[in-house]
Structure formats: structure tokens, C-alpha cells
Short mmCIF file of C-alpha atoms and ligand atoms in Angstrom, two decimals:
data_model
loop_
_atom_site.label_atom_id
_atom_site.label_comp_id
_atom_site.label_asym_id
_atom_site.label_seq_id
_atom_site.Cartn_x
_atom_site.Cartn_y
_atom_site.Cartn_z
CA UNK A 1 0.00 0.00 0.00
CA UNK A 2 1.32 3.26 -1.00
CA UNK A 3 0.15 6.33 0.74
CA UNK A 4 1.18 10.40 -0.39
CA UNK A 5 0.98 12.68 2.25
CA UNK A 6 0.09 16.34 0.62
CA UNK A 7 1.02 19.18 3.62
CA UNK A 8 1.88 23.05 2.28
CA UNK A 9 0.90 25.78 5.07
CA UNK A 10 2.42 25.58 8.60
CA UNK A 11 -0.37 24.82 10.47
CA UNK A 12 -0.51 21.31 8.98
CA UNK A 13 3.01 19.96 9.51
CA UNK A 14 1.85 19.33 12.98
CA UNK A 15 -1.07 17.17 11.51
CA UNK A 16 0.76 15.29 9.20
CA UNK A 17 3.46 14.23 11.96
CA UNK A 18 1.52 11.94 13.79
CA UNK A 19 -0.46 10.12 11.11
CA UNK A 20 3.26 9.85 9.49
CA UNK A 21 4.56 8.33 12.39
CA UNK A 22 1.70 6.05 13.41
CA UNK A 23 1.11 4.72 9.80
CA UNK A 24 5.26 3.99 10.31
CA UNK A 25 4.26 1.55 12.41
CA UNK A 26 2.71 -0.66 9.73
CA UNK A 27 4.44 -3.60 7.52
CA UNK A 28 4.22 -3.26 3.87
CA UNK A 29 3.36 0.45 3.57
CA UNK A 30 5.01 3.26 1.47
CA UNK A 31 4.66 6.50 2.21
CA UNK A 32 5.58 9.59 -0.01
CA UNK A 33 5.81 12.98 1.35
CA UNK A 34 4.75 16.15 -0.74
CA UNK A 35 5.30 19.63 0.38
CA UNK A 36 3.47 22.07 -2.13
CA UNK A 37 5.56 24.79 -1.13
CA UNK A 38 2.83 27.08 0.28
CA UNK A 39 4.94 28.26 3.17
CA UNK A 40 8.43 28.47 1.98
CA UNK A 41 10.58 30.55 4.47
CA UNK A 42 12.92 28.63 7.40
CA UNK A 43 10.31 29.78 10.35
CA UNK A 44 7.28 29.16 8.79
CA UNK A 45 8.57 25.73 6.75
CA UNK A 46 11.39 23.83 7.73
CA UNK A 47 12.18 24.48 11.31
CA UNK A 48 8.84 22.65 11.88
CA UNK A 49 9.88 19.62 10.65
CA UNK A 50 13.39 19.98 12.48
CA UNK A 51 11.06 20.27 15.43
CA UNK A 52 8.71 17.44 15.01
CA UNK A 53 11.20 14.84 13.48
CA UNK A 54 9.76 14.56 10.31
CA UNK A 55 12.07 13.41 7.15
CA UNK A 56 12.31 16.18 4.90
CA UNK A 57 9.60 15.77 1.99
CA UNK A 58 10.06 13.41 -0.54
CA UNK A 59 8.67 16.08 -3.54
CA UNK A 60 8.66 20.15 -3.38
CA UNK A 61 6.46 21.32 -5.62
CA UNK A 62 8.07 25.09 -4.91
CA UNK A 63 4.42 26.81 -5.74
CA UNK A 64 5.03 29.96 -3.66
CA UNK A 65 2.94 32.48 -3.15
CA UNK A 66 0.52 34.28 -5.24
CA UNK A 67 -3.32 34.93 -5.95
CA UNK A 68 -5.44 32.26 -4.49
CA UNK A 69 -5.98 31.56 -8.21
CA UNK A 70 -2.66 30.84 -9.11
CA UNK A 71 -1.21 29.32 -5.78
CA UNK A 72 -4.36 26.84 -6.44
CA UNK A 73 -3.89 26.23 -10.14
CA UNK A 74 0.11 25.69 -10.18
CA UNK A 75 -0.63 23.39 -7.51
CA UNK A 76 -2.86 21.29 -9.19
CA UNK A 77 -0.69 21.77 -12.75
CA UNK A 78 2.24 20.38 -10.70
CA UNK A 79 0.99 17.68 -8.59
CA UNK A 80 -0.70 16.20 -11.21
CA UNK A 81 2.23 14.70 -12.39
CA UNK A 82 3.47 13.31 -8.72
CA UNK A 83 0.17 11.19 -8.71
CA UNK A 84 0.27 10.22 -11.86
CA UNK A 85 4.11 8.70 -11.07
CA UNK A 86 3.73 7.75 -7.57
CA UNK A 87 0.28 5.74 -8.29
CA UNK A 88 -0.62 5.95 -4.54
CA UNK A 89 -3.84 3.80 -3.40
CA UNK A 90 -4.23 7.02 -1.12
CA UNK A 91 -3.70 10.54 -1.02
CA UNK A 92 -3.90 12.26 2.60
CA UNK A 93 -4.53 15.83 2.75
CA UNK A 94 -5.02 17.92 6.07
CA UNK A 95 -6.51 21.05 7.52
CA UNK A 96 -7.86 23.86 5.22
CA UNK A 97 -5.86 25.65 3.26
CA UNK A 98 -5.05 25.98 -0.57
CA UNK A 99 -2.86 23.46 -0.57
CA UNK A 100 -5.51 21.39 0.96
CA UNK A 101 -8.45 21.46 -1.75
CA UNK A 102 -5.86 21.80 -4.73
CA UNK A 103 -4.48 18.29 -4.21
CA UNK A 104 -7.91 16.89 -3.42
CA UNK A 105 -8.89 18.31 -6.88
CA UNK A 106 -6.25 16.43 -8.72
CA UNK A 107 -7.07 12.69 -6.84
CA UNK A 108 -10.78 13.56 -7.75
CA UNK A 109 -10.54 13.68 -11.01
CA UNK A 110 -7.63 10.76 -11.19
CA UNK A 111 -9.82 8.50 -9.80
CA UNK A 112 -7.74 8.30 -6.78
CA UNK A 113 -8.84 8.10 -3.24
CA UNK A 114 -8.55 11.24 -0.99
CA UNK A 115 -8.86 10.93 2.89
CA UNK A 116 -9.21 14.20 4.63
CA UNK A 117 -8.02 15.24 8.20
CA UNK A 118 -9.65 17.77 9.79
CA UNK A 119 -13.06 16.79 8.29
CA UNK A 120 -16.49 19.06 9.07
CA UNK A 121 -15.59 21.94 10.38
CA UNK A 122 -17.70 24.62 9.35
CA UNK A 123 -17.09 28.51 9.84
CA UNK A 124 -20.36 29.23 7.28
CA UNK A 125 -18.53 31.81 6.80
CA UNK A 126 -17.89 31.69 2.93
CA UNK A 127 -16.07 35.04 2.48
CA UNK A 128 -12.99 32.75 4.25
CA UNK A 129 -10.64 31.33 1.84
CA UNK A 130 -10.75 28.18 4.14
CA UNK A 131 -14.67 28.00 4.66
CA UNK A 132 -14.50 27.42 0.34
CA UNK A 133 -11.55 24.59 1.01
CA UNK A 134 -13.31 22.88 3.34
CA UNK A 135 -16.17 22.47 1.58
CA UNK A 136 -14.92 21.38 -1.59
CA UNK A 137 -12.38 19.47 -0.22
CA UNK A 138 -15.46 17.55 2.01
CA UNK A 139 -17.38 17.32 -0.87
CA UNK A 140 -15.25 15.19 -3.22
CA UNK A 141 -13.42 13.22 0.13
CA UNK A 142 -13.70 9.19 0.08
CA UNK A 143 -12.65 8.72 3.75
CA UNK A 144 -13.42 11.92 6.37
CA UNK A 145 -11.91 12.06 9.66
CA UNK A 146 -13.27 14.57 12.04
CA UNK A 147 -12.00 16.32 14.89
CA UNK A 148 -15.09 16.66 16.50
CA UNK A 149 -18.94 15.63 16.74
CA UNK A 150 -20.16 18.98 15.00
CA UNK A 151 -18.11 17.76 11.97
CA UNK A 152 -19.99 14.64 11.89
CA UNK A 153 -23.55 16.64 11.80
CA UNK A 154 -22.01 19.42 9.48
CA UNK A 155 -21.25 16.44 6.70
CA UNK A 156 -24.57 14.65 7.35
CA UNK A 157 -26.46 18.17 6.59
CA UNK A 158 -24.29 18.33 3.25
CA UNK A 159 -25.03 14.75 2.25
CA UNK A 160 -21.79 13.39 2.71
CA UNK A 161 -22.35 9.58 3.23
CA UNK A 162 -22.16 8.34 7.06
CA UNK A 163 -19.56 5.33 6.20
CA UNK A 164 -17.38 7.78 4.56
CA UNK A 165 -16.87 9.77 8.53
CA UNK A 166 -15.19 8.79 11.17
CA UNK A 167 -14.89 10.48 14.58
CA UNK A 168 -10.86 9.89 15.02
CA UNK A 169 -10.43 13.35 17.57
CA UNK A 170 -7.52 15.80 16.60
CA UNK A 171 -4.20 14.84 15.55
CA UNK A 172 -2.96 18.74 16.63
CA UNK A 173 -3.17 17.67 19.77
CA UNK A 174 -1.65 14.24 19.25
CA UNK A 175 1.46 16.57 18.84
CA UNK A 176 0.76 18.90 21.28
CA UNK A 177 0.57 15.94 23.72
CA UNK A 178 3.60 14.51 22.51
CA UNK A 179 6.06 17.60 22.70
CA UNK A 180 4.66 19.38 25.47
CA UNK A 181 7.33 18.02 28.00
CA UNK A 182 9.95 19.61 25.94
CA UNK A 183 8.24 22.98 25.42
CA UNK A 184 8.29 23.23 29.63
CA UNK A 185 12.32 22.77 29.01
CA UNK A 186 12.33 25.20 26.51
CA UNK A 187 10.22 28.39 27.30
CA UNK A 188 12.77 31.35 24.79
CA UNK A 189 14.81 33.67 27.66
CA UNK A 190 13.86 36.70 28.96
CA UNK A 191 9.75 35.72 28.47
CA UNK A 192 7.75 37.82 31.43
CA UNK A 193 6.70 35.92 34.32
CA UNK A 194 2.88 37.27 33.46
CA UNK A 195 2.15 38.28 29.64
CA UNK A 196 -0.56 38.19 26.98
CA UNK A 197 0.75 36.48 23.42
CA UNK A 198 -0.64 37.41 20.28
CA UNK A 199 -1.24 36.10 16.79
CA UNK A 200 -2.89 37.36 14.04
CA UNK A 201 -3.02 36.72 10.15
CA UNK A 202 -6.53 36.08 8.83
CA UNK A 203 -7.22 38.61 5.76
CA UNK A 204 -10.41 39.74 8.07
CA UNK A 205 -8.28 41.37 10.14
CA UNK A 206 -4.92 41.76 9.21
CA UNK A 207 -6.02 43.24 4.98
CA UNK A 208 -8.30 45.98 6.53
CA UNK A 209 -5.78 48.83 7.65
CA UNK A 210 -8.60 50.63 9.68
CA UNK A 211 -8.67 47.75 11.56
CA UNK A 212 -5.58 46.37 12.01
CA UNK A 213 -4.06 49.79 13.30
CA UNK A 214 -7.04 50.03 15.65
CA UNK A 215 -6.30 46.56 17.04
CA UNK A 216 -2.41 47.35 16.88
CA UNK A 217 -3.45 50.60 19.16
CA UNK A 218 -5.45 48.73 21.30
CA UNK A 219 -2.17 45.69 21.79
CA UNK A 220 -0.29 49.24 22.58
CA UNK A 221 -2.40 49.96 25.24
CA UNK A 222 -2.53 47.03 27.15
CA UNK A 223 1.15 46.80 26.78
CA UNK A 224 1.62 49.67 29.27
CA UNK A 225 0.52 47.08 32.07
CA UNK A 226 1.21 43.91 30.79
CA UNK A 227 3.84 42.52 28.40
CA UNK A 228 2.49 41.73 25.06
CA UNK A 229 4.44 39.41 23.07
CA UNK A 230 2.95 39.19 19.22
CA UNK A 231 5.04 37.10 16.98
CA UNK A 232 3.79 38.68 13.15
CA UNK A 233 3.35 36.35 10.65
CA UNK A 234 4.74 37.56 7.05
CA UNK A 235 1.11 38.67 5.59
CA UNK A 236 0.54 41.11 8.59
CA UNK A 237 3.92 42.33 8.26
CA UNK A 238 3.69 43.28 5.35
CA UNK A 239 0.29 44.52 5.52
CA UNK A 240 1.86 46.80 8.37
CA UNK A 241 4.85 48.28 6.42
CA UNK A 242 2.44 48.82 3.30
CA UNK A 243 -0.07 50.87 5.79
CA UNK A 244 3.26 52.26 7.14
CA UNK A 245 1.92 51.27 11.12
CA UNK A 246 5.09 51.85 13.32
CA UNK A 247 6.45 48.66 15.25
CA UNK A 248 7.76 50.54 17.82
CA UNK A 249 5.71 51.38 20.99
CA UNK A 250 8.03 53.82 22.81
CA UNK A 251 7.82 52.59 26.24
CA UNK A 252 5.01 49.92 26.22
CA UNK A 253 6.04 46.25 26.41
CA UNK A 254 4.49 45.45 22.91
CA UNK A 255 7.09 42.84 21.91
CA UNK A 256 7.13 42.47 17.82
CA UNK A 257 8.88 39.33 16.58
CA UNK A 258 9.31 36.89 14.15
CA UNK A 259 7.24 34.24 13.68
CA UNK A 260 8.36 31.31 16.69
CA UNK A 261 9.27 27.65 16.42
CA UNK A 262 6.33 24.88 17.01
CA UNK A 263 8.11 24.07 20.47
CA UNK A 264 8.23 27.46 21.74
CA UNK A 265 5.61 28.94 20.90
CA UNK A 266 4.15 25.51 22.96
CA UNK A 267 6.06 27.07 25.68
CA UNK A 268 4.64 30.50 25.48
CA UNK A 269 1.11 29.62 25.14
CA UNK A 270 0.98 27.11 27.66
CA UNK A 271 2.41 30.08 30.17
CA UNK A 272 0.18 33.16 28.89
CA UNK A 273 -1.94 34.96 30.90
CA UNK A 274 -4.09 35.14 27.84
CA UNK A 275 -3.72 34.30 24.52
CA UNK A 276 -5.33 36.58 22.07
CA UNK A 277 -5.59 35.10 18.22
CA UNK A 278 -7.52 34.80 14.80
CA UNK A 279 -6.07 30.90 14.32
CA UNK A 280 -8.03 28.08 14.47
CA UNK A 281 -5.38 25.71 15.84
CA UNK A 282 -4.64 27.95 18.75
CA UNK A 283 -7.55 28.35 19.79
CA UNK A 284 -7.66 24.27 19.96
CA UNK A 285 -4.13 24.39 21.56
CA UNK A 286 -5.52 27.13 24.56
CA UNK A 287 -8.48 25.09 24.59
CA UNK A 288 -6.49 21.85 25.70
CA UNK A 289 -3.99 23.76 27.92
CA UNK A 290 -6.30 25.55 29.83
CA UNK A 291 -5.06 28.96 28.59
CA UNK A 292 -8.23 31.86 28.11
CA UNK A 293 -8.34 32.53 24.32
CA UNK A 294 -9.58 35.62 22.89
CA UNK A 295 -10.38 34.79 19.34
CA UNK A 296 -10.90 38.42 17.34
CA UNK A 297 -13.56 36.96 14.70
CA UNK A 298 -17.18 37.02 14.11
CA UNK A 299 -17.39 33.17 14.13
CA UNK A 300 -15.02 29.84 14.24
CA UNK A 301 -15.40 26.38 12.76
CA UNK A 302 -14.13 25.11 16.20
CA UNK A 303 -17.41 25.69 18.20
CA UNK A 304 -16.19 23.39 20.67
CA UNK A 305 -13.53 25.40 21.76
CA UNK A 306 -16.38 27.87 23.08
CA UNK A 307 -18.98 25.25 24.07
CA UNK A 308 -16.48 23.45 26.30
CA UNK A 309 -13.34 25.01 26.14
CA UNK A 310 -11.42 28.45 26.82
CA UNK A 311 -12.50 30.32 24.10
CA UNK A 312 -14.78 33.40 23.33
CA UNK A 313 -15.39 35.33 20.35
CA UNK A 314 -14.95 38.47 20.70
CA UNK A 315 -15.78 39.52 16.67
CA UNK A 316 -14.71 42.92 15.39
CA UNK A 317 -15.52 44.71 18.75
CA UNK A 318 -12.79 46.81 20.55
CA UNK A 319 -14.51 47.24 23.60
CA UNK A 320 -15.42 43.54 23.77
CA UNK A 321 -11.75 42.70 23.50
CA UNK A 322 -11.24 45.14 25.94
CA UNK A 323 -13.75 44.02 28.43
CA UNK A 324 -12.88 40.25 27.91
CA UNK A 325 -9.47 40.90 28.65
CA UNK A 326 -10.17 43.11 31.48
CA UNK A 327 -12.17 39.93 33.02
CA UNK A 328 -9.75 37.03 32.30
CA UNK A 329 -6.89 39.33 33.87
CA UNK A 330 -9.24 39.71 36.80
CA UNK A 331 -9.17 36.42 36.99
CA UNK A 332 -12.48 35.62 35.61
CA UNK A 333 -11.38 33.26 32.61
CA UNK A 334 -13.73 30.69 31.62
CA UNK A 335 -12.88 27.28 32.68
CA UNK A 336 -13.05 24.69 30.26
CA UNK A 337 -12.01 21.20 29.72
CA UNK A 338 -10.87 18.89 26.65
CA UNK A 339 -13.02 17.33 24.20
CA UNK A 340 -13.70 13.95 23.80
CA UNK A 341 -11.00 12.13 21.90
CA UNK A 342 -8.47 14.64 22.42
CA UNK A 343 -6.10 12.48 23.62
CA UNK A 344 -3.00 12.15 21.81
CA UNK A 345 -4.44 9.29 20.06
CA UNK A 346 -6.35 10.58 16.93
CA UNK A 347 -3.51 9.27 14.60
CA UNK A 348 -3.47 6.04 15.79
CA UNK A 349 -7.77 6.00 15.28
CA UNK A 350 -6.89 7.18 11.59
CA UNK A 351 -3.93 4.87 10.68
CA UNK A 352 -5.80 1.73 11.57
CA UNK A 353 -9.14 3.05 9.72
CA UNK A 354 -7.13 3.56 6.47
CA UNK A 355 -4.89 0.11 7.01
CA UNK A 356 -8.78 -1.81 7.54
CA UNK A 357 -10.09 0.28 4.42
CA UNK A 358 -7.55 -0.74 2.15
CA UNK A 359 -7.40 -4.52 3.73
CA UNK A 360 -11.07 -4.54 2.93
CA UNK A 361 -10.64 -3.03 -0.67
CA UNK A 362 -8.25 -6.21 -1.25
CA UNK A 363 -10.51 -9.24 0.24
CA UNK A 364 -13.60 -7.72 -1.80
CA UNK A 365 -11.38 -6.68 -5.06
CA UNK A 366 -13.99 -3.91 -5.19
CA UNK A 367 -13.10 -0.74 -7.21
CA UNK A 368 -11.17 1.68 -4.41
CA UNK A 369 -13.25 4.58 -6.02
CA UNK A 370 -17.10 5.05 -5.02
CA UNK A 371 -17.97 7.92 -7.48
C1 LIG B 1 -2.38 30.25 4.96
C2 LIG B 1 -3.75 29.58 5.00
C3 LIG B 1 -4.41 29.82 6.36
C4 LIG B 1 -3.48 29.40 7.50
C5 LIG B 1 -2.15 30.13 7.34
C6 LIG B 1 -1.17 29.78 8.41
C7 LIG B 1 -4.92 29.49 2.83
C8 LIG B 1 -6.06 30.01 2.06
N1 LIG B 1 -4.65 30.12 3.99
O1 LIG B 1 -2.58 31.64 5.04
O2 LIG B 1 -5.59 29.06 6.44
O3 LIG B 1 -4.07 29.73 8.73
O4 LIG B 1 -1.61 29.77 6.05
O5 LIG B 1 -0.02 30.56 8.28
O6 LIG B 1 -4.31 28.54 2.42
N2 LIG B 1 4.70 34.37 3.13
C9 LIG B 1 6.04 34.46 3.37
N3 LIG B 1 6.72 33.33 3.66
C10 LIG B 1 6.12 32.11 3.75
C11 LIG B 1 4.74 32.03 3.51
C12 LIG B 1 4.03 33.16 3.21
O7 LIG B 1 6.62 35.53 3.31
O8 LIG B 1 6.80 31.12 4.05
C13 LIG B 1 3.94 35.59 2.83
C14 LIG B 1 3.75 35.82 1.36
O9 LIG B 1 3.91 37.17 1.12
C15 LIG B 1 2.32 35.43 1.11
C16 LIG B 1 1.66 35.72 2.45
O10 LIG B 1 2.67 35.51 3.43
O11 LIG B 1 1.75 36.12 0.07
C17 LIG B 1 0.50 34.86 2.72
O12 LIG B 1 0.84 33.47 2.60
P1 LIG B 1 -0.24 32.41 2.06
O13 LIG B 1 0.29 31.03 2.15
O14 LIG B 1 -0.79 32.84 0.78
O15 LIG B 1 -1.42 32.52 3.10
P2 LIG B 1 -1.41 32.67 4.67
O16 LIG B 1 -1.89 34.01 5.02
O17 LIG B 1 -0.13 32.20 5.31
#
């Protein structure tokens, strides 16, 4: 059995990892690693696999950036030809980004199977790039695995057939799990006893200058009494040197750096006072350490994370921000606990579902393709 692993944007190196390592574990299985090339630069690429002790890929498909419309299209143009050579019986593809549905595309129409990780979630939200992945990539899926129960009903509502889903938990925090004892080691020098850390990327708020000074402004100001520490991803720096927003705070404690390695970063979330984002796998992460998120969007496709975990929405509201943060650093945080199957396990779940599919494909000698 021959499996390609597709992963492009940072967040999904630490999905691929464990489904890697635990489908390592069977006899008589190839496994070919792509990298599209999504995320390209040493902190955002390959210090993550340095970190989680992946091989480096087997293909780089060196797409880039660009448009949505071209990062897509040269990513199907070029991993066309990778299917077409490698012949996998499976293609895996994880979490929601370009890469994501562009690679799906390909298998779909090659007749190939596709299993997704990271199945169901639902923003409805469809003026997020991701919200269209997801959907698509859902849509033309022959094995879903979601994270969560609300996946499970989101797929039955789009008429995604039940046998195709399966309830494996989340393989982010199979990783999170597994390197957490080195991220207590390995918390970066000079990090404030007491701080809030920040992320934020998503074109809703980092594209819309208005906004993203007002939000920058409002970092400023809570940096007078407590240490802010905001490593900027490349779009929003960018976005901040285009809109010509200073970096500098004179004397606040608004900390601007470079984007920080998966172990610690680990180590600074698992330590913040408060953790103040627009990801979706942080506010996962916060939700399983215990850490109060702040998530500064009008919705999530991680409901969970709010139902029974540490997160609120806060949407595009200043004074909400304000007011949440005022509460959690009163020491009013939500409590919350972990989901069910969040366990460090969801990999395992997921390699044994694929190894059974594919023994079963071979007793019946039924086609591998359902369409
Ligand atoms: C992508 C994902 C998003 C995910 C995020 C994590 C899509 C639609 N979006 O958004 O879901 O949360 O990754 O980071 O796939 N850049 C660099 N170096 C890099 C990568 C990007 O400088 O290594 C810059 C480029 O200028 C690029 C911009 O960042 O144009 C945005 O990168 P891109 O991959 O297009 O989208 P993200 O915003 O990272």
C-alpha cells in the first residue's frame, strides 16, 4: 500500500506528523511525502519539521505564493504529475488551506482516493478562503476524519455519506501531547513571568488597515501594564509596512517578533496569561492547555472550543476585546475542559481506519473509487 501525504501551510506539519509516524508503524506500507511549497521561508517551513522529526519531503512542488488563483492552479498543474508517477492507493490531505483542496482536486478527477483530516468543520462563513476549502475538499473526500462531533452533523447536513466519517479526535493535539514536556524545558529567555501572546493573520483582520491599526493601538495599550508578546506572521507584516503602522511602541512592552518555532511557541502559550488570536489551531491548543483565548472573529469552525473550552469570540468589537481581557486578567477566565477524543491518540484511530479500508478493498477486489 502506497500512501502520499500532501502538507503546504504551517499549520498542517503538525497534523501530518503523527499520522506519518503512526502509519510507520505498519508492515508493507510506502509513504511519499509532498510539500506544495505554500509556506516556503525557514520559520514558517522547515524548522517545523526539524522540530517534530519529520524526514524532509520526498517532492517540493516550490508553488510559492501568489493569488489564491494561481497558488491553487500551479498546484494542481504540478501535482498532477506526482500522482500520476507515484500511483498511490491514497492521497492524505489535512486542515484547510489551498494546498488542501488543490491536491484533493487532482485525486478527484484521477480517480484516486482522498482521505481528509480535519473533516467538518464549518465557519459558514464563505467570504474565508478556508470555509471554500473545506467544503470542496469535504465534498469530493472518500474517507473523512473529524476532529469533533459537530463535523460529523455538518457532513450529514451536506449529504456526505455516514460510512465515509469517522470520529478519530484531533491529531494537533496528538502533537501537542507529545512535545509538550519539551516545550516546559524550553520556554525562549527573557519571556515575562505574566504576559498576553498574540497572533494574528486572517485577511479579516490583518487586509483591513482601519482595523488592524485600531487593534495594533489597542495591543499598545494594554502593553503599558502587561507585556504583550505578538510574533507577526509575514502577511501582517507586510500589511503593516504597506499601511506604514510603526512597530515601535516607545515605552510599552508590545514585543514584535518573528514568527516562533512549534516548540516554543508551545512554551509561550501554555504560560500566557491570555492568549489573544484569529487561528483556528490555537484556539484548539488554549483550549487543551487551559489557557483563556480571545479569538478576534465574528465566528469559528471550532465551536467546541467555546462550548467546552477556553474560548470566546470576541468579533470585530474593541470594547469587547477590551472588556474580555479586562475579566480574564481579573481572573475571571472561563474554565473549560478537553473534548472527547483529544487524547493524543487521533492518529493512531486514523492509521488503523485507512490500514482496515484498504485490507477490505483487497478481500472484496472492489473498485477503491465510489464515485
Ligand atoms: C495560509 C492559510 C491559512 C493558514 C495560514 C497559516 C490558505 C487560504 N490560507 O494563510 O488558512 O491559517 O496559512 O499561516 O491557504 N509568506 C512568506 N513566507 C512564507 C509564507 C508566506 O513571506 O513562508 C507571505 C507571502 O507574502 C504570502 C503571504 O505571506 O503572500 C500569505 O501566505 P499564504 O500562504 O498565501 O497565506 P497565509 O496568510 O499564510
Amino acid at each position: 500500500m502506497h500512501i502520499v501525504h500532501v502538507v503546504g501551510a504551517r499549520p498542517n506539519f503538525m497534523k501530518a506528523a503523527p499520522v506519518i509516524q503512526a502509519l510507520g508503524t505498519h508492515d508493507q506500507l510506502r509513504q511519499t511525502l509532498v510539500h506544495t511549497g505554500q509556506h516556503y521561508d525557514f520559520n514558517m517551513s522547515d524548522v517545523f519539521f526539524q522540530q517534530l522529526g519529520m524526514a524532509a519531503p520526498d517532492v517540493n512542488l516550490e508553488v510559492g505564493s501568489g493569488s489564491h488563483a494561481q497558488q491553487t492552479s500551479q498546484i494542481i498543474a504540478r501535482f498532477e504529475s506526482v500522482v500520476l508517477d507515484h500511483k498511490p492507493d491514497w492521497v492524505v490531505v489535512y486542515g484547510d488551506v489551498n494546498s488542501t483542496v488543490a491536491a484533493a482536486m487532482v485525486c478527484a478527477k484521477l480517480l484516486v482516493p482522498v482521505a481528509h483530516v480535519e473533516a467538518g468543520l464549518r465557519s459558514f462563513d464563505r467570504t474565508m478562503p478556508e470555509e471554500i476549502n473545506r467544503l470542496l475538499t469535504d465534498q469530493i473526500s472518500d474517507l473523512l476524519f473529524t476532529p469533533s462531533e459537530d463535523g460529523n452533523h455538518n457532513l450529514e447536513k451536506e449529504g456526505i455519506a455516514p460510512e465515509k466519517v469517522h470520529l478519530v479526535g484531533n491529531v494537533m493535539i496528538d502533537t501537542l501531547v507529545r512535545l509538550l514536556p519539551y516545550a516546559r524545558e524550553r520556554t525562549p529567555d527573557n519571556t515575562p513571568d505574566r504576559y498576553a501572546l498574540v497572533t494574528l493573520h486572517r485577511p479579516s483582520n490583518v487586509d483591513d488597515i482601519a482595523w488592524l491599526k485600531s487593534l495594533f493601538d489597542m495591543l499598545l495599550e494594554t502593553s503599558r501594564d502587561l507585556p504583550v508578546l505578538f510574533p507577526v506572521h509575514p502577511r501582517t507584516r507586510a500589511r503593516m509596512a504597506e499601511a506604514g503602522i510603526e512597530f515601535s511602541g516607545g515605552n510599552s512592552k508590545l514585543e514584535i517578533l518573528d514568527p516562533i518555532p512549534y516548540i516554543e511557541f508551545l512554551a509561550l502559550q501554555n504560560r500566557a496569561a491570555v492568549v489573544i488570536t484569529d487561528s483556528g489551531g490555537i484556539q484548539e491548543e488554549t483550549t487543551y492547555l487551559g489557557v483563556p483565548c480571545l479569538t478576534v472573529r465574528e465566528n469559528t469552525e471550532r465551536p467546541i472550543t467555546v462550548s467546552l473550552g477556553t474560548n470566546t469570540l470576541v468579533g470585530r468589537d474593541i470594547q469587547r476585546l477590551r472588556t474580555e481581557l479586562e475579566a480574564v486578567l481579573a481572573g475571571k477566565a472561563k474554565r473549560g475542559t478537553a473534548p472527547p477524543l483529544w487524547d493524543g491518540h487521533a492518529a493512531e484511530r486514523i492509521s488503523l481506519l485507512l490500514v482496515q479500508r484498504e485490507a477490505h478493498f483487497d478481500a472484496t477486489g472492489n473498485s477503491r473509487v465510489r464515485r
